[in-house]
Amino acid sequence: MVHLNKIYKHNLMNRNTALLLSLTFFSFSNINAQYTDVINSNRPGKSMSAFSVGKTVIQAELGVYGVNEKHDFLAYQAKGMGTDLSLRYGAFLEQLEFNIDLQYQNDKYEGYYENYDRKAFKQSIIGAKYLIYDPNKNYEAKVDVYSWKKNHKFKYRSLLPAVGIYAGMNLNLTNNEFSFASDPKISPKAMLITQNQLGRSVFVTNIIADKIGTEFPSYGYIATLTRGFTPKWIGFIETQGYISDYYADNVLRGGAAYLIQENIQIDANFGVNFKNTPSILVGGIGISWRFDENYSDILLRAPKEKTKSDKKGKSNDKSKKRLDEVTAPK
């Protein structure tokens, strides 16, 4: 999830100060696309954002959940709790992120013929994500200092998504507790990620191919809409669909997150599917924490502006009075 209103201010300010802040925001908001002023967490939804956490930044996202699963046809029920952990690290390039996703579940399985406790890793994935396209890179929004309406009207450019790709490996550590007996110890996973900034909302989609090359590969999607309501509160709604030769389903999720401080976020979420083979109800809470003390602001060269005298081949001293380098603010 993304906290959207990081520059929002509660205090009143005069018109000149507000204008200055507005110009500063438009000037610098696109300079540093990966690192953000406040933590950028994938929680509480299940989708993955297109942007990395930023070079040298370490981020941990931890959740605890309860689950109730009931299958009418096979006549079994499974109740229990679990925890999921995502570790993210930006390395080598600002657009590159390495991550580890773990999910451990402890539940009680009750059926007609057998009852037993299951305790195992339900998911263990290591992977990397790379941002291949950012529509705001090298783009500077034009600001009309006389019109607030023009500066805040809908921009068709926002329909251009940022695009990322993900590649990972499933590690089968469950001893068949939550997997098929035919599943290999290692299987690949790939994902195409898009992300749109729509005013105070963010829309993320993941197109997923999982357990590629195994007996039961899975294909699906996740679509997440996040909305910022205040500088501290966000809400989200999400749908996930997946299909394989063994199982297909669609899950609807919702929830909210609260920003405690710039590098700490807490959240709550719930999810439900729309079938009874099995029916699934899940609810949980979580926390995200970021360590960015080693992060260094990126220096980018400001683009040169051509003047009429430049076109005529004449020198213009005023045109040389520009910033050679700018530093993106934290």
PDB file of N, CA and C in Angstrom, residues 14 36 75 77 81 96 99 101 104 116 130 151 220 276 286 289 299 310:
ATOM      1  N   ASN A  14      -0.361  31.241   4.454  1.00  0.00           N
ATOM      2  CA  ASN A  14      -0.785  32.295   3.537  1.00  0.00           C
ATOM      3  C   ASN A  14      -0.635  31.842   2.085  1.00  0.00           C
ATOM      4  N   THR A  36      10.326   7.007  -1.242  1.00  0.00           N
ATOM      5  CA  THR A  36       9.274   7.965  -0.909  1.00  0.00           C
ATOM      6  C   THR A  36       9.482   8.500   0.494  1.00  0.00           C
ATOM      7  N   ALA A  75     -16.342 -32.405   2.697  1.00  0.00           N
ATOM      8  CA  ALA A  75     -16.743 -32.489   4.107  1.00  0.00           C
ATOM      9  C   ALA A  75     -15.558 -32.396   5.059  1.00  0.00           C
ATOM     10  N   GLN A  77     -13.102 -29.368   7.415  1.00  0.00           N
ATOM     11  CA  GLN A  77     -12.976 -28.011   7.914  1.00  0.00           C
ATOM     12  C   GLN A  77     -11.583 -27.838   8.485  1.00  0.00           C
ATOM     13  N   MET A  81      -4.355 -20.440  12.647  1.00  0.00           N
ATOM     14  CA  MET A  81      -3.714 -19.135  12.546  1.00  0.00           C
ATOM     15  C   MET A  81      -2.415 -19.267  11.766  1.00  0.00           C
ATOM     16  N   LEU A  96      15.904  -1.735  -8.607  1.00  0.00           N
ATOM     17  CA  LEU A  96      15.999  -3.161  -8.342  1.00  0.00           C
ATOM     18  C   LEU A  96      15.750  -3.475  -6.872  1.00  0.00           C
ATOM     19  N   ASN A  99      13.676  -9.721  -2.649  1.00  0.00           N
ATOM     20  CA  ASN A  99      12.707  -9.948  -1.577  1.00  0.00           C
ATOM     21  C   ASN A  99      12.561 -11.425  -1.244  1.00  0.00           C
ATOM     22  N   ASP A 101       9.523 -13.885   0.641  1.00  0.00           N
ATOM     23  CA  ASP A 101       8.153 -13.957   1.150  1.00  0.00           C
ATOM     24  C   ASP A 101       7.931 -15.313   1.805  1.00  0.00           C
ATOM     25  N   TYR A 104       3.745 -19.047   7.204  1.00  0.00           N
ATOM     26  CA  TYR A 104       3.707 -20.245   8.049  1.00  0.00           C
ATOM     27  C   TYR A 104       2.315 -20.358   8.654  1.00  0.00           C
ATOM     28  N   TYR A 116      -6.178 -34.110  12.092  1.00  0.00           N
ATOM     29  CA  TYR A 116      -4.767 -33.925  12.443  1.00  0.00           C
ATOM     30  C   TYR A 116      -4.425 -32.437  12.418  1.00  0.00           C
ATOM     31  N   TYR A 130      12.085  -5.572 -10.748  1.00  0.00           N
ATOM     32  CA  TYR A 130      12.783  -4.482 -11.444  1.00  0.00           C
ATOM     33  C   TYR A 130      11.769  -3.585 -12.149  1.00  0.00           C
ATOM     34  N   ASN A 151      -4.187  23.001 -12.184  1.00  0.00           N
ATOM     35  CA  ASN A 151      -3.133  22.174 -11.616  1.00  0.00           C
ATOM     36  C   ASN A 151      -3.670  20.873 -11.033  1.00  0.00           C
ATOM     37  N   GLY A 220      -2.996 -16.346 -12.644  1.00  0.00           N
ATOM     38  CA  GLY A 220      -3.998 -15.486 -12.023  1.00  0.00           C
ATOM     39  C   GLY A 220      -3.651 -14.023 -12.086  1.00  0.00           C
ATOM     40  N   ASN A 276     -18.133 -22.578  -2.045  1.00  0.00           N
ATOM     41  CA  ASN A 276     -18.137 -23.415  -0.849  1.00  0.00           C
ATOM     42  C   ASN A 276     -17.334 -24.702  -1.027  1.00  0.00           C
ATOM     43  N   GLY A 286      -1.279  -6.391  10.826  1.00  0.00           N
ATOM     44  CA  GLY A 286       0.127  -6.420  10.461  1.00  0.00           C
ATOM     45  C   GLY A 286       0.833  -5.112  10.737  1.00  0.00           C
ATOM     46  N   TRP A 289       7.829  -1.954   8.659  1.00  0.00           N
ATOM     47  CA  TRP A 289       8.897  -1.109   9.211  1.00  0.00           C
ATOM     48  C   TRP A 289      10.001  -0.963   8.178  1.00  0.00           C
ATOM     49  N   LEU A 299      21.293  12.275  -7.148  1.00  0.00           N
ATOM     50  CA  LEU A 299      21.527  13.549  -7.818  1.00  0.00           C
ATOM     51  C   LEU A 299      21.178  13.408  -9.296  1.00  0.00           C
ATOM     52  N   ASP A 310      19.131  30.978 -27.969  1.00  0.00           N
ATOM     53  CA  ASP A 310      19.819  29.717 -28.228  1.00  0.00           C
ATOM     54  C   ASP A 310      19.504  29.231 -29.636  1.00  0.00           C
TER      55      ASP A 310
END
